[in-house]
PDB file of C-alpha atoms in Angstrom:
ATOM      1  CA  MET A 153     -56.452  -3.943 -12.887  1.00 52.00           C
ATOM      2  CA  LEU A 154     -54.808  -2.754  -9.686  1.00 46.00           C
ATOM      3  CA  ASN A 155     -53.438  -6.243  -8.982  1.00 50.00           C
ATOM      4  CA  SER A 156     -51.871  -6.470 -12.434  1.00 48.00           C
ATOM      5  CA  ARG A 157     -50.156  -3.053 -11.969  1.00 47.00           C
ATOM      6  CA  ILE A 158     -48.778  -4.153  -8.607  1.00 46.00           C
ATOM      7  CA  ALA A 159     -47.526  -7.397 -10.155  1.00 43.00           C
ATOM      8  CA  VAL A 160     -45.840  -5.516 -13.024  1.00 42.00           C
ATOM      9  CA  LEU A 161     -44.209  -3.014 -10.634  1.00 42.00           C
ATOM     10  CA  THR A 162     -43.024  -5.841  -8.387  1.00 43.00           C
ATOM     11  CA  ILE A 163     -41.459  -7.699 -11.315  1.00 46.00           C
ATOM     12  CA  MET A 164     -39.757  -4.531 -12.587  1.00 43.00           C
ATOM     13  CA  THR A 165     -38.412  -3.701  -9.143  1.00 40.00           C
ATOM     14  CA  LEU A 166     -37.060  -7.202  -8.620  1.00 39.00           C
ATOM     15  CA  SER A 167     -35.403  -7.244 -12.039  1.00 41.00           C
ATOM     16  CA  ILE A 168     -33.692  -3.902 -11.350  1.00 40.00           C
ATOM     17  CA  LEU A 169     -32.483  -5.052  -7.934  1.00 39.00           C
ATOM     18  CA  ALA A 170     -31.259  -8.383  -9.287  1.00 41.00           C
ATOM     19  CA  ARG A 171     -29.176  -6.767 -12.031  1.00 40.00           C
ATOM     20  CA  PRO A 172     -25.508  -6.561 -11.025  1.00 39.00           C
ATOM     21  CA  ASN A 173     -24.021  -3.130 -10.669  1.00 38.00           C
ATOM     22  CA  SER A 174     -21.362  -2.652 -13.381  1.00 32.00           C
ATOM     23  CA  SER A 175     -19.023  -0.723 -11.062  1.00 31.00           C
ATOM     24  CA  THR A 176     -19.159  -3.578  -8.555  1.00 30.00           C
ATOM     25  CA  LEU A 177     -18.219  -6.040 -11.272  1.00 29.00           C
ATOM     26  CA  ALA A 178     -15.271  -3.876 -12.345  1.00 31.00           C
ATOM     27  CA  GLN A 179     -14.037  -3.606  -8.755  1.00 32.00           C
ATOM     28  CA  VAL A 180     -14.135  -7.347  -8.199  1.00 34.00           C
ATOM     29  CA  ALA A 181     -12.374  -8.071 -11.497  1.00 35.00           C
ATOM     30  CA  GLY A 182      -9.539  -5.621 -10.731  1.00 51.00           C
ATOM     31  CA  SER A 183      -9.073  -6.490  -7.083  1.00 67.00           C
ATOM     32  CA  GLU A 184      -6.924  -9.603  -7.204  1.00 86.00           C
ATOM     33  CA  THR A 185      -4.556  -9.958  -4.274  1.00 91.00           C
ATOM     34  CA  HIS A 186      -0.849 -10.273  -5.059  1.00 94.00           C
ATOM     35  CA  THR A 187       2.409 -10.400  -3.099  1.00 95.00           C
ATOM     36  CA  TRP A 188       5.429  -8.178  -3.704  1.00 95.00           C
ATOM     37  CA  SER A 189       8.863  -8.014  -2.075  1.00 96.00           C
ATOM     38  CA  GLY A 190      11.157  -5.030  -2.171  1.00 95.00           C
ATOM     39  CA  THR A 191      12.744  -2.086  -0.384  1.00 93.00           C
ATOM     40  CA  LEU A 192      10.646   0.363   1.641  1.00 94.00           C
ATOM     41  CA  PHE A 193      11.092   4.056   0.943  1.00 92.00           C
ATOM     42  CA  ASP A 194       9.714   7.427   2.036  1.00 91.00           C
ATOM     43  CA  THR A 195       7.362   8.738  -0.654  1.00 91.00           C
ATOM     44  CA  ALA A 196       7.275  12.294   0.735  1.00 89.00           C
ATOM     45  CA  ARG A 197      10.998  12.940   0.302  1.00 83.00           C
ATOM     46  CA  THR A 198      12.970  12.823  -2.938  1.00 73.00           C
ATOM     47  CA  ASP A 199      16.235  14.572  -2.028  1.00 73.00           C
ATOM     48  CA  CYS A 200      17.867  12.914   0.945  1.00 73.00           C
ATOM     49  CA  GLY A 201      21.508  13.929   0.583  1.00 67.00           C
ATOM     50  CA  PRO A 202      24.658  12.405  -0.899  1.00 63.00           C
ATOM     51  CA  GLU A 203      25.390  10.159   2.100  1.00 61.00           C
ATOM     52  CA  VAL A 204      22.409   7.910   1.315  1.00 66.00           C
ATOM     53  CA  LYS A 205      22.316   8.087  -2.502  1.00 61.00           C
ATOM     54  CA  GLN A 206      23.872   4.633  -2.968  1.00 61.00           C
ATOM     55  CA  SER A 207      21.461   2.985  -0.508  1.00 62.00           C
ATOM     56  CA  SER A 208      18.242   3.938  -2.292  1.00 64.00           C
ATOM     57  CA  SER A 209      16.889   4.045  -5.819  1.00 67.00           C
ATOM     58  CA  PRO A 210      17.130   7.365  -7.674  1.00 65.00           C
ATOM     59  CA  GLY A 211      14.331   9.699  -6.620  1.00 66.00           C
ATOM     60  CA  THR A 212      13.617   7.838  -3.386  1.00 76.00           C
ATOM     61  CA  CYS A 213      14.811   8.243   0.184  1.00 83.00           C
ATOM     62  CA  PRO A 214      15.154   5.607   2.865  1.00 87.00           C
ATOM     63  CA  VAL A 215      12.608   5.284   5.646  1.00 89.00           C
ATOM     64  CA  SER A 216      13.284   7.572   8.594  1.00 87.00           C
ATOM     65  CA  ILE A 217      11.748   8.274  11.996  1.00 88.00           C
ATOM     66  CA  CYS A 218       9.658  11.024  10.372  1.00 88.00           C
ATOM     67  CA  THR A 219       8.284   8.867   7.541  1.00 92.00           C
ATOM     68  CA  VAL A 220       4.482   8.795   7.394  1.00 93.00           C
ATOM     69  CA  THR A 221       3.952   7.901   3.721  1.00 95.00           C
ATOM     70  CA  PHE A 222       5.578   4.744   2.423  1.00 95.00           C
ATOM     71  CA  GLY A 223       6.243   2.975  -0.820  1.00 94.00           C
ATOM     72  CA  ILE A 224       8.045  -0.115  -2.038  1.00 95.00           C
ATOM     73  CA  THR A 225      10.645  -0.451  -4.784  1.00 93.00           C
ATOM     74  CA  LEU A 226      10.687  -3.861  -6.423  1.00 94.00           C
ATOM     75  CA  PRO A 227      13.875  -5.603  -7.624  1.00 93.00           C
ATOM     76  CA  ASP A 228      12.951  -4.763 -11.241  1.00 93.00           C
ATOM     77  CA  GLY A 229      12.991  -1.021 -10.394  1.00 90.00           C
ATOM     78  CA  LYS A 230       9.231  -0.413 -10.294  1.00 92.00           C
ATOM     79  CA  SER A 231       7.990   1.661  -7.362  1.00 92.00           C
ATOM     80  CA  TYR A 232       4.534   1.726  -5.813  1.00 94.00           C
ATOM     81  CA  LYS A 233       3.096   4.037  -3.153  1.00 95.00           C
ATOM     82  CA  PHE A 234       0.979   2.748  -0.272  1.00 96.00           C
ATOM     83  CA  ASP A 235      -2.543   4.116   0.081  1.00 95.00           C
ATOM     84  CA  GLU A 236      -3.544   6.132   3.166  1.00 95.00           C
ATOM     85  CA  GLY A 237      -4.908   3.098   5.007  1.00 94.00           C
ATOM     86  CA  SER A 238      -1.720   1.104   4.425  1.00 96.00           C
ATOM     87  CA  ASN A 239       0.740   3.647   5.856  1.00 96.00           C
ATOM     88  CA  PRO A 240      -0.207   2.931   9.518  1.00 96.00           C
ATOM     89  CA  LYS A 241       0.296  -0.792   8.806  1.00 96.00           C
ATOM     90  CA  ALA A 242       3.840  -0.018   7.623  1.00 96.00           C
ATOM     91  CA  VAL A 243       4.563   2.049  10.750  1.00 95.00           C
ATOM     92  CA  TYR A 244       3.297  -0.784  12.958  1.00 95.00           C
ATOM     93  CA  ALA A 245       5.387  -3.370  11.083  1.00 95.00           C
ATOM     94  CA  LEU A 246       8.499  -1.190  11.444  1.00 93.00           C
ATOM     95  CA  ARG A 247       7.929  -0.855  15.175  1.00 93.00           C
ATOM     96  CA  LYS A 248       7.479  -4.613  15.544  1.00 94.00           C
ATOM     97  CA  SER A 249      10.702  -5.410  13.680  1.00 94.00           C
ATOM     98  CA  ARG A 250      13.716  -5.072  15.940  1.00 92.00           C
ATOM     99  CA  LYS A 251      16.116  -5.009  12.961  1.00 92.00           C
ATOM    100  CA  ALA A 252      14.162  -2.312  11.081  1.00 93.00           C
ATOM    101  CA  SER A 253      13.779  -0.206  14.230  1.00 91.00           C
ATOM    102  CA  LYS A 254      17.546  -0.310  14.763  1.00 91.00           C
ATOM    103  CA  LEU A 255      18.181   0.698  11.128  1.00 90.00           C
ATOM    104  CA  VAL A 256      15.763   3.638  11.311  1.00 90.00           C
ATOM    105  CA  PHE A 257      17.169   4.777  14.662  1.00 89.00           C
ATOM    106  CA  GLY A 258      20.736   4.458  13.340  1.00 88.00           C
ATOM    107  CA  TYR A 259      19.820   6.574  10.303  1.00 85.00           C
ATOM    108  CA  TRP A 260      18.340   9.190  12.621  1.00 84.00           C
ATOM    109  CA  GLN A 261      21.464   9.249  14.832  1.00 85.00           C
ATOM    110  CA  THR A 262      24.129   9.284  12.118  1.00 84.00           C
ATOM    111  CA  GLY A 263      22.421  10.469   8.937  1.00 80.00           C
ATOM    112  CA  LYS A 264      23.854   7.423   7.179  1.00 81.00           C
ATOM    113  CA  VAL A 265      22.060   4.270   6.077  1.00 81.00           C
ATOM    114  CA  SER A 266      23.772   1.010   6.956  1.00 79.00           C
ATOM    115  CA  SER A 267      21.236  -1.197   5.143  1.00 84.00           C
ATOM    116  CA  THR A 268      17.909  -0.995   3.362  1.00 87.00           C
ATOM    117  CA  ILE A 269      14.650  -2.170   4.908  1.00 92.00           C
ATOM    118  CA  THR A 270      13.068  -4.921   2.876  1.00 93.00           C
ATOM    119  CA  ALA A 271       9.470  -6.024   3.188  1.00 96.00           C
ATOM    120  CA  ARG A 272       6.991  -8.512   1.778  1.00 96.00           C
ATOM    121  CA  VAL A 273       3.567  -7.002   1.177  1.00 97.00           C
ATOM    122  CA  THR A 274       0.271  -8.533   0.147  1.00 96.00           C
ATOM    123  CA  GLY A 275      -2.560  -6.492  -1.300  1.00 96.00           C
ATOM    124  CA  THR A 276      -4.191  -5.067  -4.388  1.00 96.00           C
ATOM    125  CA  LEU A 277      -2.693  -2.691  -6.937  1.00 94.00           C
ATOM    126  CA  THR A 278      -4.630   0.219  -8.397  1.00 91.00           C
ATOM    127  CA  SER A 279      -2.594   2.230 -10.904  1.00 88.00           C
ATOM    128  CA  ASP A 280       0.633   2.900  -8.943  1.00 87.00           C
ATOM    129  CA  THR A 281      -0.900   2.631  -5.462  1.00 94.00           C
ATOM    130  CA  LEU A 282      -0.932  -0.450  -3.234  1.00 95.00           C
ATOM    131  CA  ASN A 283      -3.746  -1.190  -0.818  1.00 95.00           C
ATOM    132  CA  LEU A 284      -2.099  -3.519   1.681  1.00 96.00           C
ATOM    133  CA  ASP A 285      -3.675  -6.460   3.414  1.00 95.00           C
ATOM    134  CA  THR A 286      -0.452  -7.475   5.172  1.00 96.00           C
ATOM    135  CA  ILE A 287       3.123  -6.285   5.478  1.00 96.00           C
ATOM    136  CA  LYS A 288       6.058  -8.208   6.927  1.00 96.00           C
ATOM    137  CA  ILE A 289       9.457  -6.612   7.426  1.00 93.00           C
ATOM    138  CA  ASP A 290      12.300  -9.006   6.617  1.00 82.00           C
TER     139      ASP A 290
END
């Protein structure tokens, strides 16, 4: 009798452990990696002055020395924010890019934007937030 109870409990335990977790399945299904290209912007600022209005999409400001939260505006006008773990990747990519560093420094010195900073990002999209795997500044 005791052996049959142990066998039944073992089978039940194994069947519960073998069953896939539904939240894990949903995560895997929604976590396809894609690539986007567009213009980087500062997600913390929305009013950046008339001298840079024509260089950024409405409601966005160009990347500056003080930018710590980033986003990307795609050519079709859609904008996505980067998640908290992706923002340091954007800072690192900006520092590595000589061209982008010059543009950000020039914006800091003059208050005017001479060009936008474009990037190619790879990652997963959740709602309107990107979780980046890679970022490359053009």
